[in-house]
XYZ file of C-alpha atoms in Angstrom:
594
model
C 54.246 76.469 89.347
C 52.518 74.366 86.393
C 54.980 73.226 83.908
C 53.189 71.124 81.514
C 51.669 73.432 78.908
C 54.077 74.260 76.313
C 53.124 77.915 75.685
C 54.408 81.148 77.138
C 52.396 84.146 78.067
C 54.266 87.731 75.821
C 51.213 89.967 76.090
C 47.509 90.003 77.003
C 45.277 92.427 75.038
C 42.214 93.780 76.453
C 39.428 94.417 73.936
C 39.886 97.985 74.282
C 43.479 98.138 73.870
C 44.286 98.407 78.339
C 47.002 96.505 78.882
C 47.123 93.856 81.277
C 49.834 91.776 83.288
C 51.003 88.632 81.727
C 51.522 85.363 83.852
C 55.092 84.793 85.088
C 55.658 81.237 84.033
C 55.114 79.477 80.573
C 52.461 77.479 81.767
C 48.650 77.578 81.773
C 48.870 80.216 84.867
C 32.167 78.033 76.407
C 26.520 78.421 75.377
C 24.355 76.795 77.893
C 23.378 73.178 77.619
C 21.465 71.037 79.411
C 23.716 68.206 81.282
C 24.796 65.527 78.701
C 24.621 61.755 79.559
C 27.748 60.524 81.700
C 30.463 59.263 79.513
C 29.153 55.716 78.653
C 32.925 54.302 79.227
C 33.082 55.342 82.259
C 31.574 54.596 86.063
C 31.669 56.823 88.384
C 33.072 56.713 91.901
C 30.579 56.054 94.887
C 29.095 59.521 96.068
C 30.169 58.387 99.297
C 33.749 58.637 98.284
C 35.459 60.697 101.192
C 39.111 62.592 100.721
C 41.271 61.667 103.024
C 45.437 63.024 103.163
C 47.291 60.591 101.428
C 44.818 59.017 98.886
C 46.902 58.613 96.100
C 45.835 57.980 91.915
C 46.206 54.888 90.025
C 45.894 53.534 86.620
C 45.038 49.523 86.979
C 45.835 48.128 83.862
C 43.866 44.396 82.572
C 42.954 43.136 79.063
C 40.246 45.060 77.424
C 36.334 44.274 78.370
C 37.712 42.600 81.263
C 38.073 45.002 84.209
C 35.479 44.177 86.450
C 37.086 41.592 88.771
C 39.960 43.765 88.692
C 37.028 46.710 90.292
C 36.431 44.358 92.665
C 39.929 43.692 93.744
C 40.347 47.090 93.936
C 37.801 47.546 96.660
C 38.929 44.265 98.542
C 42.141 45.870 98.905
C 41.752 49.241 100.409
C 40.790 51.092 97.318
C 38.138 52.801 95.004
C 37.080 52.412 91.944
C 36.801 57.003 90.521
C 36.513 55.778 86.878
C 36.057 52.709 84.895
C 37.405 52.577 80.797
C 36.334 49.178 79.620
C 37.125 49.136 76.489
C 40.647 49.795 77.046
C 41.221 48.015 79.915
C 41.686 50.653 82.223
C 41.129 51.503 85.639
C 41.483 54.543 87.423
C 41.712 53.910 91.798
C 42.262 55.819 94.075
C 43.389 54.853 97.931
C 45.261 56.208 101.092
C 46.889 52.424 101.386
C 50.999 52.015 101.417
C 49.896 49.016 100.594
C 48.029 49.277 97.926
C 49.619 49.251 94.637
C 51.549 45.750 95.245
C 48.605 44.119 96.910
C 46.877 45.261 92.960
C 50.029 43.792 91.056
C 49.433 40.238 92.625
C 45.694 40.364 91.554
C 44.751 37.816 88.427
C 44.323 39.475 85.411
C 45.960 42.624 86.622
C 48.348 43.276 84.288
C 49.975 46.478 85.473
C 49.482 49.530 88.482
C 50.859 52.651 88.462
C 50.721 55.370 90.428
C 49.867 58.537 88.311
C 51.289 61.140 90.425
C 53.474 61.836 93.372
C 51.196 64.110 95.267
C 47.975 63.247 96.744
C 44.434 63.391 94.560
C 42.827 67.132 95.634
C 39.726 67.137 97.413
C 38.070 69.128 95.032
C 38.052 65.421 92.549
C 35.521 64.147 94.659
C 32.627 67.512 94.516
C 34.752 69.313 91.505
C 34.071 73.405 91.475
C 32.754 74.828 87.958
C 35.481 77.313 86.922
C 34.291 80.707 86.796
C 32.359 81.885 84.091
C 34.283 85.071 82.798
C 32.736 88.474 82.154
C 32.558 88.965 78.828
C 33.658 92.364 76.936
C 33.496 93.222 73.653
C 35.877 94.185 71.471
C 36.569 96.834 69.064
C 39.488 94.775 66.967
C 38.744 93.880 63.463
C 40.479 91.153 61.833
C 43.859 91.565 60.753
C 45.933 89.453 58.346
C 48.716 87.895 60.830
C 52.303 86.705 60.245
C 51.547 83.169 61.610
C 48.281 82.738 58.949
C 50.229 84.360 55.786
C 53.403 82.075 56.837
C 51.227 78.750 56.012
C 49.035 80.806 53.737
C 46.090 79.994 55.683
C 44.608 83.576 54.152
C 44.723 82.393 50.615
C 43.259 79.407 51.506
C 40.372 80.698 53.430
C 39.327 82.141 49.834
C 38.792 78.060 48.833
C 37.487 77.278 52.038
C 37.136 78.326 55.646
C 36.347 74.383 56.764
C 33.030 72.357 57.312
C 31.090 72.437 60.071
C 30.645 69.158 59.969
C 34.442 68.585 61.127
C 34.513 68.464 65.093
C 38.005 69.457 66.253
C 38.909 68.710 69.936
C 41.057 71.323 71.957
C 42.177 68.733 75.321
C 43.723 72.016 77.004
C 43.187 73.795 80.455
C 39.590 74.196 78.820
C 37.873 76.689 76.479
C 36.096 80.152 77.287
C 32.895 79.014 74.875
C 31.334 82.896 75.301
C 34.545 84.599 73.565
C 32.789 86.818 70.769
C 35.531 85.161 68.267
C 34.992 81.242 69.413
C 30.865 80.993 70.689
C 30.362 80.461 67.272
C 31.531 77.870 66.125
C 31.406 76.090 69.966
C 30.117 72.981 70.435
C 28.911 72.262 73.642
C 27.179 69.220 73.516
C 30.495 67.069 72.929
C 32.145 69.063 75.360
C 33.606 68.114 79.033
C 35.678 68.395 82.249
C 38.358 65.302 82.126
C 39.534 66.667 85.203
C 41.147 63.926 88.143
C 39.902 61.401 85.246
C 36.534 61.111 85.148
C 34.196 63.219 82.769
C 31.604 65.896 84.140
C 29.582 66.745 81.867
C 28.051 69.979 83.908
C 27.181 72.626 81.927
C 30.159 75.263 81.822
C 32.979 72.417 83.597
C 34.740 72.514 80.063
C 35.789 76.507 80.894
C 39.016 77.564 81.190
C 40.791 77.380 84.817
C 43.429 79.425 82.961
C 44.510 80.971 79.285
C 45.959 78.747 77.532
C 43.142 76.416 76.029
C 41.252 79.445 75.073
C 44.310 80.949 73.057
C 44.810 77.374 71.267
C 40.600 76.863 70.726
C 41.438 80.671 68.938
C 43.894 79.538 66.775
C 42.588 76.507 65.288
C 38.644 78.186 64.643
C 38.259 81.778 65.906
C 35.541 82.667 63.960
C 35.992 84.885 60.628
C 33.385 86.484 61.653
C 35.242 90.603 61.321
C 36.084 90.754 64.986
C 39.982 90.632 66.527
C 41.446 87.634 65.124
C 40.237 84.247 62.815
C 41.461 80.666 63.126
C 43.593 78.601 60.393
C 40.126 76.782 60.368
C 37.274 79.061 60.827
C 34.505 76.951 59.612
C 34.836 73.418 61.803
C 33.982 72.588 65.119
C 35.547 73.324 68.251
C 34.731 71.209 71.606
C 36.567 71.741 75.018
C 37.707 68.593 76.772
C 39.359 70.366 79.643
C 42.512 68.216 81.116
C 43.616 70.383 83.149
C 42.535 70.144 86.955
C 42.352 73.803 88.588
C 44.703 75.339 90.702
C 48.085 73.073 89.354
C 46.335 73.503 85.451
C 48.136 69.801 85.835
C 47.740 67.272 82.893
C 47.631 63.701 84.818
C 47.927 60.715 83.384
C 44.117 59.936 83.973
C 42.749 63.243 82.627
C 44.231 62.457 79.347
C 42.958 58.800 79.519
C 39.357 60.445 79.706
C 39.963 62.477 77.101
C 40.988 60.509 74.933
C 38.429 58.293 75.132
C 35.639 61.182 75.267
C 37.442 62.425 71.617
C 36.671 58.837 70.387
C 33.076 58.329 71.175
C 32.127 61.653 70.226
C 33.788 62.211 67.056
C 35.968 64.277 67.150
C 38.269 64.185 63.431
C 41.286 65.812 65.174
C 42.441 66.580 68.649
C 45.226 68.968 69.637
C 47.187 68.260 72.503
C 49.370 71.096 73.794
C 50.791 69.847 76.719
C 52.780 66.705 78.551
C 51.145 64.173 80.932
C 52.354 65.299 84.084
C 54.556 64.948 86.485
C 56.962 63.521 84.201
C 58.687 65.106 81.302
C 59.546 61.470 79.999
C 57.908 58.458 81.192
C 60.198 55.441 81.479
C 59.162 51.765 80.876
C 62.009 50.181 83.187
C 60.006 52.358 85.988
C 56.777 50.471 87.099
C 54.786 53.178 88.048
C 55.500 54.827 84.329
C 54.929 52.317 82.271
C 51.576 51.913 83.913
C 50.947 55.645 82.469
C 52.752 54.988 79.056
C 50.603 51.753 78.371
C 47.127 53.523 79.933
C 47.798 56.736 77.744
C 49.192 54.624 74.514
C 46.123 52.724 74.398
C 43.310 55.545 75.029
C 44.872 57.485 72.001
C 44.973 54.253 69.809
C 41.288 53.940 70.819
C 40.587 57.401 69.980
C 42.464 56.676 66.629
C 40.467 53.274 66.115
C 37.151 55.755 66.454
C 38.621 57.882 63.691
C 40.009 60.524 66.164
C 43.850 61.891 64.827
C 46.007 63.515 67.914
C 48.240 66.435 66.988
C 50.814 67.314 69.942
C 53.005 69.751 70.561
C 56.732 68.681 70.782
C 58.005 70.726 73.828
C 59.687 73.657 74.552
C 63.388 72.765 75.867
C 65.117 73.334 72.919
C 65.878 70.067 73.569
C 66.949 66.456 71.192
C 64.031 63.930 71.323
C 65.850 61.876 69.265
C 68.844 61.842 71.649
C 67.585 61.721 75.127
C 70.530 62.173 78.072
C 68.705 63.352 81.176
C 65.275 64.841 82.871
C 65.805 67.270 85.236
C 62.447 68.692 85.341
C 60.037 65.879 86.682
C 58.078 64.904 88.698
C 56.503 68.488 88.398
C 53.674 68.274 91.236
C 56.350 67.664 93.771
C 60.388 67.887 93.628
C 62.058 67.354 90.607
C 65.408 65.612 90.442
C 67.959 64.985 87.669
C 68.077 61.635 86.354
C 69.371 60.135 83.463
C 67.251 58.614 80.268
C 67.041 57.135 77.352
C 65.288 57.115 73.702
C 63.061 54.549 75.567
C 62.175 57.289 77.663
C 58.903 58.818 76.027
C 57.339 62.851 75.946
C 53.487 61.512 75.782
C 51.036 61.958 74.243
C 53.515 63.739 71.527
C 55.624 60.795 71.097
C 53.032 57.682 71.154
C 52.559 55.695 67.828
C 50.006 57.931 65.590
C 50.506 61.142 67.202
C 51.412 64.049 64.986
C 54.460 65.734 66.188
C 54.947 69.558 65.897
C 57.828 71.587 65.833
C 57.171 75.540 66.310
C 59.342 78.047 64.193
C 59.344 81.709 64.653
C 58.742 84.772 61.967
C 60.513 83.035 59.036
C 61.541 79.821 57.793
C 63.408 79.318 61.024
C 63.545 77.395 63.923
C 61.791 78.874 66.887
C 64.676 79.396 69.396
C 63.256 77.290 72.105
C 61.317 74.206 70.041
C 62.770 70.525 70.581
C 63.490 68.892 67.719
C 64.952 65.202 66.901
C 65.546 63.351 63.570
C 62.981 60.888 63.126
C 60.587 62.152 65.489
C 59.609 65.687 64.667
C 56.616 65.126 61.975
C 55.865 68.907 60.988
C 56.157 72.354 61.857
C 54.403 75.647 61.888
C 54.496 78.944 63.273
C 54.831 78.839 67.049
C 56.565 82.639 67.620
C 59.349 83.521 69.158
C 60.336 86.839 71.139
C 58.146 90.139 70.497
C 56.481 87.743 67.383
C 54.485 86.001 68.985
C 50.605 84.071 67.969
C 48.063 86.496 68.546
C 44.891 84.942 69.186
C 41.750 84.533 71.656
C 42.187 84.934 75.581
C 38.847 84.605 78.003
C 36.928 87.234 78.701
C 36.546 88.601 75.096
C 40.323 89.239 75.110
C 43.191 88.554 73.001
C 46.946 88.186 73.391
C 49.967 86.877 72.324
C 51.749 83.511 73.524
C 54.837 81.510 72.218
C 55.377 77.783 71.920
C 55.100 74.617 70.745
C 51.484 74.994 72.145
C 51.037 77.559 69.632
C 52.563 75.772 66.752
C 50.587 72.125 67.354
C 47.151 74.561 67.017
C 47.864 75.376 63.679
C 48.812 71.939 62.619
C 45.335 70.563 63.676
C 43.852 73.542 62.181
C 45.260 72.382 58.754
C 44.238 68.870 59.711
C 40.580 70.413 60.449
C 40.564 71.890 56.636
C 42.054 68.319 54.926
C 39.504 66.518 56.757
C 37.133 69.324 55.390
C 38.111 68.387 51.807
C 38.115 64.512 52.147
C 35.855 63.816 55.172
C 36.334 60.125 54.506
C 39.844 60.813 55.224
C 41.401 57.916 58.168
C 43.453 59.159 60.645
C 45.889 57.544 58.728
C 45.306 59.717 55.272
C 45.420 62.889 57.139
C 49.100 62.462 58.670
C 50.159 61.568 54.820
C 48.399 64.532 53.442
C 50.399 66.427 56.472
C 53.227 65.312 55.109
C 52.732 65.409 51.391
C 51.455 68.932 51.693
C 54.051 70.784 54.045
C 56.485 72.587 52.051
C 60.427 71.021 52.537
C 62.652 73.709 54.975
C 66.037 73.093 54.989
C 68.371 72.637 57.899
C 70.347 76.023 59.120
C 73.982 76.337 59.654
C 73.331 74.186 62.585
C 74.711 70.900 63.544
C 71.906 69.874 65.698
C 69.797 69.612 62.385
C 70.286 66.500 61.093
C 68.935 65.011 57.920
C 67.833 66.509 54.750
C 65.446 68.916 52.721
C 62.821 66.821 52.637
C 62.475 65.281 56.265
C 65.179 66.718 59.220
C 65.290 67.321 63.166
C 64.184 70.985 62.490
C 61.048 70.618 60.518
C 60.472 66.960 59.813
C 58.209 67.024 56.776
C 58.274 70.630 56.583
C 56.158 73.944 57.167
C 52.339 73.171 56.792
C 50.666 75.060 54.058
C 47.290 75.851 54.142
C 46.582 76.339 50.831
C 47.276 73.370 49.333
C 45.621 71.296 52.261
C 42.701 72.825 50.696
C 43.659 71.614 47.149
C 44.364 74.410 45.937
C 47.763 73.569 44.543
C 48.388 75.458 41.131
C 48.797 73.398 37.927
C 52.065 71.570 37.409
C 54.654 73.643 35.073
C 52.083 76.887 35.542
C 53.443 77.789 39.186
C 56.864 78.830 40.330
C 57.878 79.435 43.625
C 61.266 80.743 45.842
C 61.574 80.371 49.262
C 64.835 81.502 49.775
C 64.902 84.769 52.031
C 67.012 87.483 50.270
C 68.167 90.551 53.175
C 66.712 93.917 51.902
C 69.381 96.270 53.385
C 68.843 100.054 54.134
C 69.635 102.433 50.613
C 69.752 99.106 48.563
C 68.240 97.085 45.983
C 68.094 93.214 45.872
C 66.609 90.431 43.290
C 65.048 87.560 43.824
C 64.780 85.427 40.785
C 62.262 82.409 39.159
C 63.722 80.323 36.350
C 60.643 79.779 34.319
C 60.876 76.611 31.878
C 58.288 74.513 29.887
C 55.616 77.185 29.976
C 54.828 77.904 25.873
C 54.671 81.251 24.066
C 54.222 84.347 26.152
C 53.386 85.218 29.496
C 49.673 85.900 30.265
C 47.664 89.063 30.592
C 46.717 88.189 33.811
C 50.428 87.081 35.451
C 49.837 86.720 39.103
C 52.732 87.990 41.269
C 52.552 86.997 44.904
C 54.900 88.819 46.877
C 55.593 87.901 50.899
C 58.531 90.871 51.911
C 59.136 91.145 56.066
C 59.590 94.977 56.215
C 59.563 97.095 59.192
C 58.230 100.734 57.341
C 57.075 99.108 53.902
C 56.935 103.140 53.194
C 60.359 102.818 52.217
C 60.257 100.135 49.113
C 59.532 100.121 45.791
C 58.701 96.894 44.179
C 58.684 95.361 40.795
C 59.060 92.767 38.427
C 61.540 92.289 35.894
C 61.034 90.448 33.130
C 63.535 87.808 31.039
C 64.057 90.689 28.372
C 64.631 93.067 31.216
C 61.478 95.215 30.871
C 60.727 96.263 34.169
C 56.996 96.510 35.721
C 56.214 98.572 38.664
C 54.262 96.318 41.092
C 54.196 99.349 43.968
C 55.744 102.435 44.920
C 54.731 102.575 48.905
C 54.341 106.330 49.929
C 56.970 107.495 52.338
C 54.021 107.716 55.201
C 53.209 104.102 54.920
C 54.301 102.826 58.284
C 53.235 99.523 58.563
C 55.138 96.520 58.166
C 55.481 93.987 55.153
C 54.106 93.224 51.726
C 51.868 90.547 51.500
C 49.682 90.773 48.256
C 49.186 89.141 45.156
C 49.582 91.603 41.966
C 48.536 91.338 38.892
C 50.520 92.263 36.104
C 49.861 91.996 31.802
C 52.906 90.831 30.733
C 51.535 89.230 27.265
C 54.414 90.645 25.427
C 56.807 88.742 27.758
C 58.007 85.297 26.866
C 57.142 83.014 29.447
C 60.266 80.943 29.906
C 63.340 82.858 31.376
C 64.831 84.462 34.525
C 62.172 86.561 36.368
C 63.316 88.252 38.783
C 61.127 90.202 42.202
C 63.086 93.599 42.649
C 62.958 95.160 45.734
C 64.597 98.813 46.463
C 64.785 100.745 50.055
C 64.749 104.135 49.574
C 65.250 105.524 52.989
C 67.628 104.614 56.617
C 67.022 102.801 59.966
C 64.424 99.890 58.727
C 65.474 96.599 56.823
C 64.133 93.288 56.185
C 63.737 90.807 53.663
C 62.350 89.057 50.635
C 60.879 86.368 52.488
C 59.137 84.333 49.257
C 57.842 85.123 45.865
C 56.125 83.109 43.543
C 54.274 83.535 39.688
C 50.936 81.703 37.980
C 50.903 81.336 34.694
């Protein structure tokens, strides 16, 4: 069973509304093109190659531009050369040899070998299969506004800007289902590619999806807002497939992600995401020789990609687990038996914890912590809505389907979707620029009754930075002293009423004609409430008064109210009254413009 993909399957949703059956682990269970030139960084492995049992993967690291005695080393020594990255320095070999990897170590120039895995290479690397290419149905969903997208306000944002198309976002995944009604437009398959076993093939369709899971990230960042099923944080940018996942394991090696990398750099991509771990191991070790091999080939293909102006965004894991105080693995290495062994901070989740990676944190329905997201002080950059038990992402599945998943691998999606729409606004933004503006622009959670959660407000285990917001990645942020906000959840019990109150200062003479009221409310049967504003002087306006047949859930809307005979300054307060028995929920934020 794959391991590495840090999503879980809830619920797969068949255009038509059939049900079907969802995979039973949290793992991974797009137009035509003509064939693109061969990844210039790379040279290919002799036709001739032959599989044999026991041929093994390598990463042969020397100093960049300077591999090719170390080629030719390889081959004196039992070996083959799959895939050549110059540039970086790396080598990817592969041989049957016991021999082998020492014989490499003693080599001139070598600097280090690894072995990448602890199985043997498939047989399918050396004549890869396409994946299948799905039958596609059509669906009769229209586009609803979802909890994930109102959470980081990516729907008031999309009414600045849905993203540029001349923003190419990489999904490195278990590929991309490019003829999905919701994602074909806004594919681009001239930049994208199979890294599978390390090597790119560039064959028209190899980028597909040998699974679900790429296709439900791909639908999250840029589903197309186009009226059908579901739209994308970003539905304007770019979406290429760099598939990373070999078929049958849906495996993320070492090498894969080396190609990818790479491929993201020379093609130009602004942002990857990266939902996933390099495989087998949950934590790569440097005082291990065959790991630091991986940690040094992996650390410098993603500084490459950076170098080309390429920022990674990476999902942070699903463990539940303290990054920032690492005791033990028990879960690696994944394509083979896993044992328990103890580690340290030195110990390193990759790509997610390299040096310019983006870190994401998922949290579910709320301004909470999804159940089952690692965290760690210091390490955690961000968060965003990843789900968590029946509230899960709801996005694009192949076939023309759609589905719900939960995990990290849904939360690091909307990240690089917010990414996508910053780089949209400032496309001379570096890599650099766009993690501050991640930063600068994610709204400050605080830490629960929790003792895990270290730190404070502004940066802790949790959240790191805080919740990415949408809207003001777009620049959208209202005027200073003209917007007032409160983000803290208030319950809405059954047969009660409840305030939420603003404390509006430095805002002269009276309120406008045109006072916006946005109102976010979690409800189960918004038929229930009645909602309105009260003013400082206690006038009260009536914002809505649901009908008792209104079934649906929440109250997401902006109102507008004239309240020009209103001072402006004062307590405000949202009021919100349940009328009826057996559904409850809460004020979940509120805010006013001036």
């Amino acid at each position: 069973m794959a391991v590495a993909a840090l999503g879980a399957a809830v619920t797969l949703v068949a255009p038509t509304g059939a049900a079907h059956a969802a995979p039973l682990s949290d793992s991974p269970t797009p137009a035509a093109r003509s064939a693109a030139p061969a990844l210039p960084a790379a040279s290919a492995a002799s036709a001739s190659s032959a599989w044999v049992a026991g041929t093994r993967a390598y990463l042969v690291i020397t100093a960049p531009g300077a591999t090719s005695p170390a080629q030719a080393a390889v081959t004196a020594n039992g070996g083959t050369v799959f895939a050549s990255y110059d540039a970086i320095g790396v080598i990817v070999a592969h041989s049957a040899a016991a021999g082998f990897p020492a014989a490499l170590r003693a080599v001139s120039g070598v600097q280090q070998v690894g072995a990448t895995r602890t199985s043997d290479i498939p047989a399918d690397a050396y004549n890869p299969v396409l994946p299948a290419t799905p039958t596609q149905a059509t669906t009769t969903l229209t586009e609803t506004v979802r909890w994930d997208m109102t959470q980081i306000k990516a729907d008031q944002a999309w009414a600045v800007t849905t993203g540029s198309p001349g923003v190419k976002v990489g999904v490195l995944d278990t590929g991309v289902d490019d003829l999905h009604q919701d994602l074909a437009p806004n594919f681009d398959a001239a930049d994208s590619v199979s890294c599978a076993y390390g090597k790119a093939d560039t064959r028209t369709g190899a980028w597909r999806d040998v699974d679900t899971h790429g296709t439900h990230v791909a639908g999250t960042i840029a589903a197309a807002k186009n009226g059908k099923g579901v739209v994308g944080v970003a539905p304007g940018v770019k979406i290429a497939s760099v598939r990373i996942a070999e078929p049958t394991s849906t495996l993320f090696f070492a090498e894969n992600t080396v190609c990818g990398f790479v491929w993201a750099g020379d093609h130009g991509f602004k942002v990857t995401n990266n939902s996933y771990y390099t495989d087998p191991w949950q934590f790569n070790c440097p005082d291990n020789i065959d790991q630091a091999a991986i940690i040094e080939g992996v650390r410098r293909a993603q500084a490459y990609a950076e170098g080309k102006g390429s920022l990674q965004v990476a999902a942070a894991g699903n463990s539940d687990y303290d990054l920032a105080h690492k005791t033990t693995d028990s879960a690696s290495p994944n394509d083979s038996t896993p044992t328990t062994r103890t580690i340290t901070n030195a110990c390193l989740d990759i790509p997610t914890e390299l040096p310019g990676v983006v870190t994401v944190a998922a949290m579910g329905n709320g301004n909470v912590k999804a159940s089952y997201s690692n965290f760690g002080n210091g390490v955690i950059d961000v968060a965003a809505p990843g789900g968590d038990g029946s509230s899960g992402v709801y996005s694009t599945l192949p076939g023309g389907k759609y589905g719900s998943k939960n995990g990290t691998s849904m939360a690091s999606p909307h990240v690089t979707g917010v990414a996508a729409l910053l780089a949209s606004a400032d496309p001379a933004a570096t890599p650099a620029d766009l993690r501050a503006k991640l930063a600068s622009q994610a709204t400050d959670t605080a830490c629960p009754s929790d003792s895990r959660c270290t730190g404070t407000t502004a940066a802790n285990a949790f959240f790191g930075e805080g919740q990415v917001d949408a809207l003001k990645a777009v620049g959208a942020t209202p005027p200073p002293g003209k917007y007032f906000e409160n983000l803290t959840d208030v319950t809405v019990a059954d047969n009660a009423t409840v305030e939420s109150p603003i404390s509006v200062t430095g805002v002269s003479g009276n309120a406008p004609a045109t006072l916006k009221v946005g109102v976010d409310i979690k409800h189960t049967y918004r038929g229930d409430l009645v909602v309105s504003l009260v003013a400082p002087g206690g006038t009260v306006y009536l914002l809505e008064d649901f009908t008792d047949s209104d079934s649906a859930d929440n109250v997401i809307k902006t109102y507008t109210v004239n309240a020009s005979a209103e001072a402006a300054n004062g307590t405000w307060k949202l009021r919100v009254r349940d009328i009826a028995s057996q559904d409850t929920g809460r004020i979940d934020a509120w805010n006013l413009t001036f």
